[in-house]
Short mmCIF file of C-alpha atoms in Angstrom, two decimals:
data_model
loop_
_atom_site.label_atom_id
_atom_site.label_comp_id
_atom_site.label_asym_id
_atom_site.label_seq_id
_atom_site.Cartn_x
_atom_site.Cartn_y
_atom_site.Cartn_z
CA MET A 1 27.59 47.22 71.00
CA ALA A 2 27.08 45.43 74.09
CA VAL A 3 23.99 45.99 76.06
CA ARG A 4 24.56 46.91 79.62
CA VAL A 5 22.82 45.54 82.34
CA LEU A 6 22.53 46.19 85.85
CA VAL A 7 21.42 43.37 88.37
CA THR A 8 20.07 44.22 91.54
CA GLY A 9 20.82 41.48 94.36
CA ALA A 10 23.70 40.12 92.56
CA THR A 11 24.59 37.91 95.47
CA GLY A 12 21.61 36.58 96.14
CA PHE A 13 19.91 32.67 95.13
CA VAL A 14 18.66 34.13 91.38
CA GLY A 15 21.11 36.86 91.14
CA SER A 16 24.44 35.25 91.73
CA GLN A 17 23.51 32.80 89.04
CA LEU A 18 22.07 35.43 86.82
CA MET A 19 25.51 37.14 87.27
CA VAL A 20 27.31 34.15 86.22
CA ARG A 21 25.13 33.28 83.08
CA LEU A 22 25.67 37.04 81.92
CA ALA A 23 29.08 37.44 82.43
CA VAL A 24 29.71 34.73 79.38
CA GLN A 25 27.07 36.61 76.89
CA PRO A 26 29.28 38.32 74.26
CA SER A 27 26.36 40.57 73.90
CA ILE A 28 26.18 41.85 77.55
CA THR A 29 28.35 43.97 79.74
CA VAL A 30 26.90 43.09 83.61
CA LEU A 31 27.09 45.21 86.84
CA GLY A 32 25.90 43.90 90.07
CA ALA A 33 24.56 45.64 92.76
CA VAL A 34 25.28 44.55 96.37
CA ARG A 35 24.34 45.81 100.09
CA SER A 36 28.04 46.10 100.78
CA LYS A 37 31.36 45.15 99.05
CA SER A 38 33.96 42.92 100.71
CA ALA A 39 37.52 43.55 100.40
CA GLY A 40 38.86 42.52 97.16
CA GLU A 41 35.23 41.72 95.55
CA HIS A 42 35.17 42.03 91.89
CA SER A 43 35.16 45.43 90.15
CA GLU A 44 31.83 44.40 88.49
CA ARG A 45 29.94 45.38 91.58
CA ILE A 46 28.66 48.31 93.10
CA ALA A 47 27.60 48.87 96.80
CA VAL A 48 23.98 50.94 97.38
CA GLY A 49 23.49 49.68 100.99
CA GLU A 50 19.93 49.33 102.48
CA ILE A 51 17.35 49.10 99.76
CA ASN A 52 14.38 51.10 100.37
CA GLY A 53 12.46 54.29 99.03
CA ASP A 54 15.69 56.65 100.08
CA THR A 55 18.44 54.36 98.00
CA ASP A 56 20.64 56.40 95.82
CA TRP A 57 20.87 54.19 92.40
CA SER A 58 22.90 56.95 90.11
CA GLU A 59 26.44 55.62 90.25
CA GLY A 60 25.00 52.01 89.13
CA LEU A 61 22.52 53.26 86.61
CA GLN A 62 24.92 55.47 84.86
CA GLY A 63 25.36 54.32 81.12
CA GLN A 64 23.27 51.10 81.72
CA ARG A 65 20.44 50.12 79.40
CA VAL A 66 18.44 47.39 81.42
CA VAL A 67 17.87 46.87 84.79
CA VAL A 68 16.77 43.43 86.38
CA HIS A 69 15.81 43.49 89.82
CA THR A 70 15.94 40.58 91.84
CA ALA A 71 16.76 41.97 95.29
CA ALA A 72 13.66 41.70 97.63
CA ARG A 73 12.79 41.12 101.15
CA VAL A 74 11.82 37.40 100.71
CA HIS A 75 8.81 35.52 102.09
CA ILE A 76 9.32 34.19 105.40
CA MET A 77 7.47 31.19 107.18
CA GLY A 78 6.87 32.28 110.83
CA ASP A 79 7.91 35.89 110.24
CA THR A 80 7.87 37.33 113.87
CA ILE A 81 7.87 41.17 112.55
CA THR A 82 5.02 43.12 114.24
CA ASP A 83 4.26 44.56 110.72
CA PRO A 84 5.41 42.33 108.33
CA LEU A 85 3.19 44.16 105.57
CA ALA A 86 5.21 47.27 106.30
CA GLU A 87 8.40 45.73 106.23
CA PHE A 88 7.68 44.28 102.91
CA ARG A 89 6.43 47.56 101.46
CA SER A 90 9.58 49.35 102.25
CA VAL A 91 11.68 46.87 100.57
CA ASN A 92 9.50 45.49 97.49
CA VAL A 93 7.45 48.52 96.96
CA ALA A 94 8.98 51.91 97.87
CA GLY A 95 12.45 50.28 97.39
CA THR A 96 11.27 49.02 93.91
CA LEU A 97 9.43 52.23 92.66
CA ASN A 98 12.21 54.30 93.92
CA LEU A 99 14.75 52.44 91.52
CA ALA A 100 12.07 52.30 88.82
CA ARG A 101 11.93 56.16 88.74
CA GLN A 102 15.65 57.00 88.91
CA ALA A 103 16.10 54.09 86.33
CA ALA A 104 13.65 56.11 83.84
CA ALA A 105 14.95 59.43 84.64
CA ALA A 106 18.43 57.97 83.47
CA GLY A 107 16.90 56.95 80.35
CA ILE A 108 16.99 52.88 81.04
CA GLN A 109 14.96 51.34 78.07
CA ARG A 110 13.86 48.03 79.97
CA PHE A 111 13.13 47.09 83.62
CA VAL A 112 12.76 43.39 84.23
CA PHE A 113 11.16 42.76 87.59
CA ILE A 114 11.14 39.52 89.47
CA SER A 115 7.88 39.10 91.05
CA SER A 116 5.99 36.18 92.69
CA ILE A 117 3.23 33.54 91.66
CA LYS A 118 1.96 34.53 95.23
CA VAL A 119 0.81 37.66 93.04
CA ASN A 120 -2.20 35.53 91.58
CA GLY A 121 -2.88 33.76 94.74
CA GLU A 122 -1.84 30.70 97.04
CA GLN A 123 -3.38 27.90 95.20
CA THR A 124 -5.57 26.36 92.43
CA THR A 125 -8.21 24.11 92.11
CA PHE A 126 -6.77 20.72 91.02
CA GLY A 127 -6.49 20.95 87.21
CA GLN A 128 -6.83 24.34 87.08
CA ARG A 129 -4.04 26.61 86.42
CA TYR A 130 -3.10 30.57 87.05
CA THR A 131 -2.34 32.33 83.97
CA ALA A 132 -1.01 36.04 83.71
CA GLY A 133 -4.51 37.45 82.71
CA ASP A 134 -5.93 36.43 85.75
CA ARG A 135 -7.20 38.65 88.28
CA SER A 136 -4.64 39.34 91.02
CA ALA A 137 -5.44 37.71 94.60
CA PRO A 138 -2.58 38.14 96.79
CA GLU A 139 -3.05 36.86 100.13
CA ASP A 140 -0.07 37.40 102.40
CA ALA A 141 2.09 40.53 103.07
CA TYR A 142 4.69 39.37 100.67
CA GLY A 143 2.24 38.56 97.60
CA ILE A 144 0.49 42.00 98.27
CA SER A 145 3.68 44.07 98.56
CA LYS A 146 4.67 42.20 94.99
CA TRP A 147 1.31 43.16 93.70
CA GLU A 148 1.71 46.66 94.62
CA ALA A 149 5.02 46.93 93.04
CA GLU A 150 4.13 45.51 89.85
CA GLN A 151 0.85 48.03 89.84
CA GLY A 152 3.20 51.17 90.34
CA LEU A 153 5.64 49.82 87.60
CA ARG A 154 3.09 49.74 85.07
CA GLU A 155 1.93 53.30 86.08
CA LEU A 156 5.34 54.18 85.62
CA ALA A 157 5.85 52.88 82.48
CA ALA A 158 2.58 54.20 81.05
CA ILE A 159 3.86 57.93 82.17
CA THR A 160 7.61 57.45 80.98
CA GLY A 161 7.82 54.76 78.26
CA MET A 162 10.33 52.73 79.95
CA GLU A 163 9.44 49.07 79.19
CA VAL A 164 8.64 46.67 81.98
CA VAL A 165 8.61 43.34 82.24
CA ILE A 166 7.15 40.97 85.26
CA ILE A 167 7.95 37.68 85.85
CA ARG A 168 6.16 35.54 88.28
CA PRO A 169 7.65 32.52 89.14
CA PRO A 170 6.30 29.66 91.70
CA LEU A 171 8.97 27.71 94.22
CA ILE A 172 12.27 28.02 92.80
CA TYR A 173 14.53 25.18 93.57
CA GLY A 174 18.40 24.85 92.96
CA PRO A 175 21.95 24.63 94.54
CA GLY A 176 21.64 26.48 97.64
CA ALA A 177 18.11 27.25 97.90
CA LYS A 178 16.44 28.25 101.03
CA GLY A 179 12.97 28.20 102.67
CA ASN A 180 10.31 25.22 101.66
CA PHE A 181 12.75 23.56 99.24
CA ALA A 182 15.49 23.37 101.95
CA SER A 183 12.93 21.92 104.50
CA MET A 184 12.34 19.15 102.19
CA ILE A 185 15.72 18.09 101.25
CA LYS A 186 16.52 18.06 105.15
CA LEU A 187 13.65 15.75 105.44
CA VAL A 188 14.63 13.22 102.85
CA ALA A 189 18.52 13.64 103.91
CA ASN A 190 17.50 12.48 107.12
CA GLY A 191 16.34 9.04 105.83
CA LEU A 192 13.26 8.97 108.25
CA PRO A 193 9.72 7.37 107.16
CA LEU A 194 7.39 10.10 105.75
CA PRO A 195 3.80 9.84 105.78
CA LEU A 196 3.36 11.49 102.32
CA GLY A 197 3.42 8.47 100.03
CA ALA A 198 -0.19 9.04 98.92
CA VAL A 199 -0.27 12.92 97.89
CA HIS A 200 -2.20 13.34 94.97
CA ASN A 201 -1.86 17.33 94.46
CA LYS A 202 -0.17 19.10 91.62
CA ARG A 203 2.61 21.93 91.81
CA SER A 204 4.33 23.87 89.63
CA LEU A 205 8.10 24.50 90.20
CA VAL A 206 10.85 26.07 88.41
CA ALA A 207 14.35 25.33 88.17
CA LEU A 208 16.81 28.16 88.92
CA ASP A 209 18.48 27.53 85.58
CA ASN A 210 15.14 27.78 83.75
CA LEU A 211 14.19 31.14 85.44
CA VAL A 212 17.84 32.50 84.74
CA ASP A 213 17.10 31.34 80.95
CA LEU A 214 13.99 33.23 80.78
CA ILE A 215 15.20 36.38 82.56
CA VAL A 216 17.95 36.63 79.93
CA THR A 217 15.39 36.04 77.18
CA CYS A 218 13.39 38.74 78.70
CA ILE A 219 16.52 41.31 78.61
CA SER A 220 16.36 41.83 74.77
CA HIS A 221 13.34 40.12 73.08
CA ARG A 222 11.27 42.59 71.39
CA GLY A 223 8.07 40.42 72.38
CA ALA A 224 8.60 41.07 76.03
CA ALA A 225 8.29 44.78 76.70
CA ASN A 226 5.34 45.49 78.92
CA GLN A 227 4.48 41.66 79.57
CA THR A 228 3.83 39.70 82.50
CA PHE A 229 5.10 36.04 82.34
CA LEU A 230 4.63 33.01 84.17
CA VAL A 231 7.36 30.68 84.61
CA ALA A 232 7.76 26.92 85.23
CA ASP A 233 9.29 23.85 84.14
CA GLY A 234 6.34 22.49 82.50
CA GLU A 235 5.82 19.31 84.65
CA ASP A 236 3.65 19.69 87.40
CA LEU A 237 4.51 17.32 90.37
CA SER A 238 2.88 15.72 93.38
CA THR A 239 4.06 16.22 96.66
CA THR A 240 5.03 12.59 96.64
CA GLN A 241 6.59 12.62 93.19
CA LEU A 242 8.80 15.63 94.36
CA LEU A 243 10.06 13.95 97.38
CA ARG A 244 10.70 10.84 95.17
CA GLY A 245 12.44 12.83 92.92
CA VAL A 246 14.38 14.80 95.42
CA ALA A 247 15.36 11.51 96.91
CA ASN A 248 16.67 9.79 93.91
CA ALA A 249 18.77 12.86 92.92
CA MET A 250 20.28 12.64 96.21
CA GLY A 251 21.13 8.78 95.67
CA LYS A 252 18.94 8.28 98.93
CA PRO A 253 15.81 6.13 99.31
CA SER A 254 12.47 7.68 99.61
CA ARG A 255 10.98 5.98 102.54
CA LEU A 256 7.23 7.25 101.88
CA ILE A 257 4.46 5.82 103.85
CA PRO A 258 1.18 5.99 102.21
CA VAL A 259 -1.41 7.92 104.67
CA SER A 260 -4.36 9.60 103.62
CA ALA A 261 -3.52 13.20 102.83
CA GLY A 262 -6.84 14.28 104.03
CA LEU A 263 -6.16 13.06 107.45
CA LEU A 264 -2.57 14.29 107.40
CA GLN A 265 -4.25 17.96 106.28
CA PHE A 266 -7.07 17.69 109.22
CA GLY A 267 -4.13 16.97 111.70
CA ALA A 268 -1.70 19.78 110.48
CA THR A 269 -4.65 22.34 110.71
CA LEU A 270 -5.60 21.35 114.23
CA LEU A 271 -1.67 21.82 115.18
CA GLY A 272 -1.79 25.24 113.79
CA LYS A 273 0.25 24.21 110.58
CA LYS A 274 -2.39 25.27 107.92
CA ALA A 275 0.00 27.05 105.82
CA VAL A 276 2.24 24.17 106.15
CA ALA A 277 -0.30 21.80 105.25
CA GLN A 278 -1.40 24.01 102.13
CA ARG A 279 1.99 23.88 100.73
CA LEU A 280 2.35 20.16 100.97
CA PHE A 281 -1.32 18.74 100.11
CA GLY A 282 -2.30 22.02 98.11
CA SER A 283 -2.45 22.26 94.33
CA LEU A 284 -0.57 25.47 92.58
CA GLN A 285 -0.36 25.07 88.94
CA VAL A 286 0.62 27.85 86.33
CA ASP A 287 0.17 28.18 82.81
CA ILE A 288 3.18 29.12 80.92
CA ASN A 289 1.62 28.85 77.33
CA HIS A 290 1.62 32.97 77.11
CA THR A 291 5.35 32.66 77.85
CA ARG A 292 6.34 30.11 75.52
CA GLU A 293 4.18 31.67 72.54
CA CYS A 294 5.42 35.37 73.19
CA LEU A 295 8.96 34.63 73.66
CA ASP A 296 9.14 31.60 71.55
CA TRP A 297 10.77 30.22 74.90
CA THR A 298 10.98 26.64 76.26
CA PRO A 299 12.31 25.59 79.87
CA PRO A 300 15.56 24.45 78.64
CA LEU A 301 15.81 21.42 81.76
CA THR A 302 13.33 19.23 82.68
CA VAL A 303 12.43 18.85 86.37
CA GLU A 304 14.88 15.80 86.51
CA GLN A 305 17.44 17.52 85.35
CA GLY A 306 16.93 20.30 87.54
CA LEU A 307 16.94 18.11 90.42
CA GLU A 308 20.15 16.63 89.09
CA ARG A 309 21.62 19.91 89.12
CA CYS A 310 20.77 20.48 92.83
CA PHE A 311 22.75 17.59 93.92
CA GLY A 312 25.47 17.23 91.40
CA SER A 313 27.31 14.09 92.06
CA HIS A 314 24.74 12.48 94.94
CA GLN A 315 26.30 14.78 97.80
CA ASP A 316 25.77 13.55 101.28
#
């Protein structure tokens, strides 16, 4: 009998790719939850409206066995909301726990939650890596909301017996990526010289295909129950290496000028761009050994292959 899976955020960056992957799995029947349905949209979609502490999930949960919760209020650089933590909590904490409580009551066996490496923190010392067992140290509103949701899910799992699986990705890249990765693509595509040819940090990334592959594994793998998994491509890059990789995948020249990263970071801090500087020059590395060993899982794509998937045949 096929496993019936409800995917929230089914039209989002991660959710849409997950829906494509699950649709061709012979052992899975998938239903996608979206905020609203367009005319003529596929029948394997259900509209639930805004996600918060009052959302009614009863129709979507009926008959399902697994929930994969990808929907979230995502991290926004330069957020102008007066109280961003309250906004993040409304969707990422209250919305998640409301869904999870209804899922447990409906007899859902497993709840897979897409969290964030920001639960661990914002940066690592060069050569050191976050692990799933580290003490959580979220710093911004987004990271705090994901951490609070994780805590609530673990408490619910202990009370109800519903299995909870938590996945914490770092920066996710792939076709249609937004945020920091999209900004990087624009910089390279413009062809302007960039003073980023001598950045020697290390950052873990995860290709969208690799993340989706892990999610699919966690839907049914016995070893995933009540575990927290970090995910990455298994190959850490400096900002300089990443820019060169993006340029190569795009078929563009990488015009990178070697300027002291320390000098650039100091200048960015003076200009009030400390958060941007941290992402460009700081390190953030994750250890996926627990994920590999617990699930016998290996990222199917290398970084080079993941970047090639972003740009196909060197699109302009």
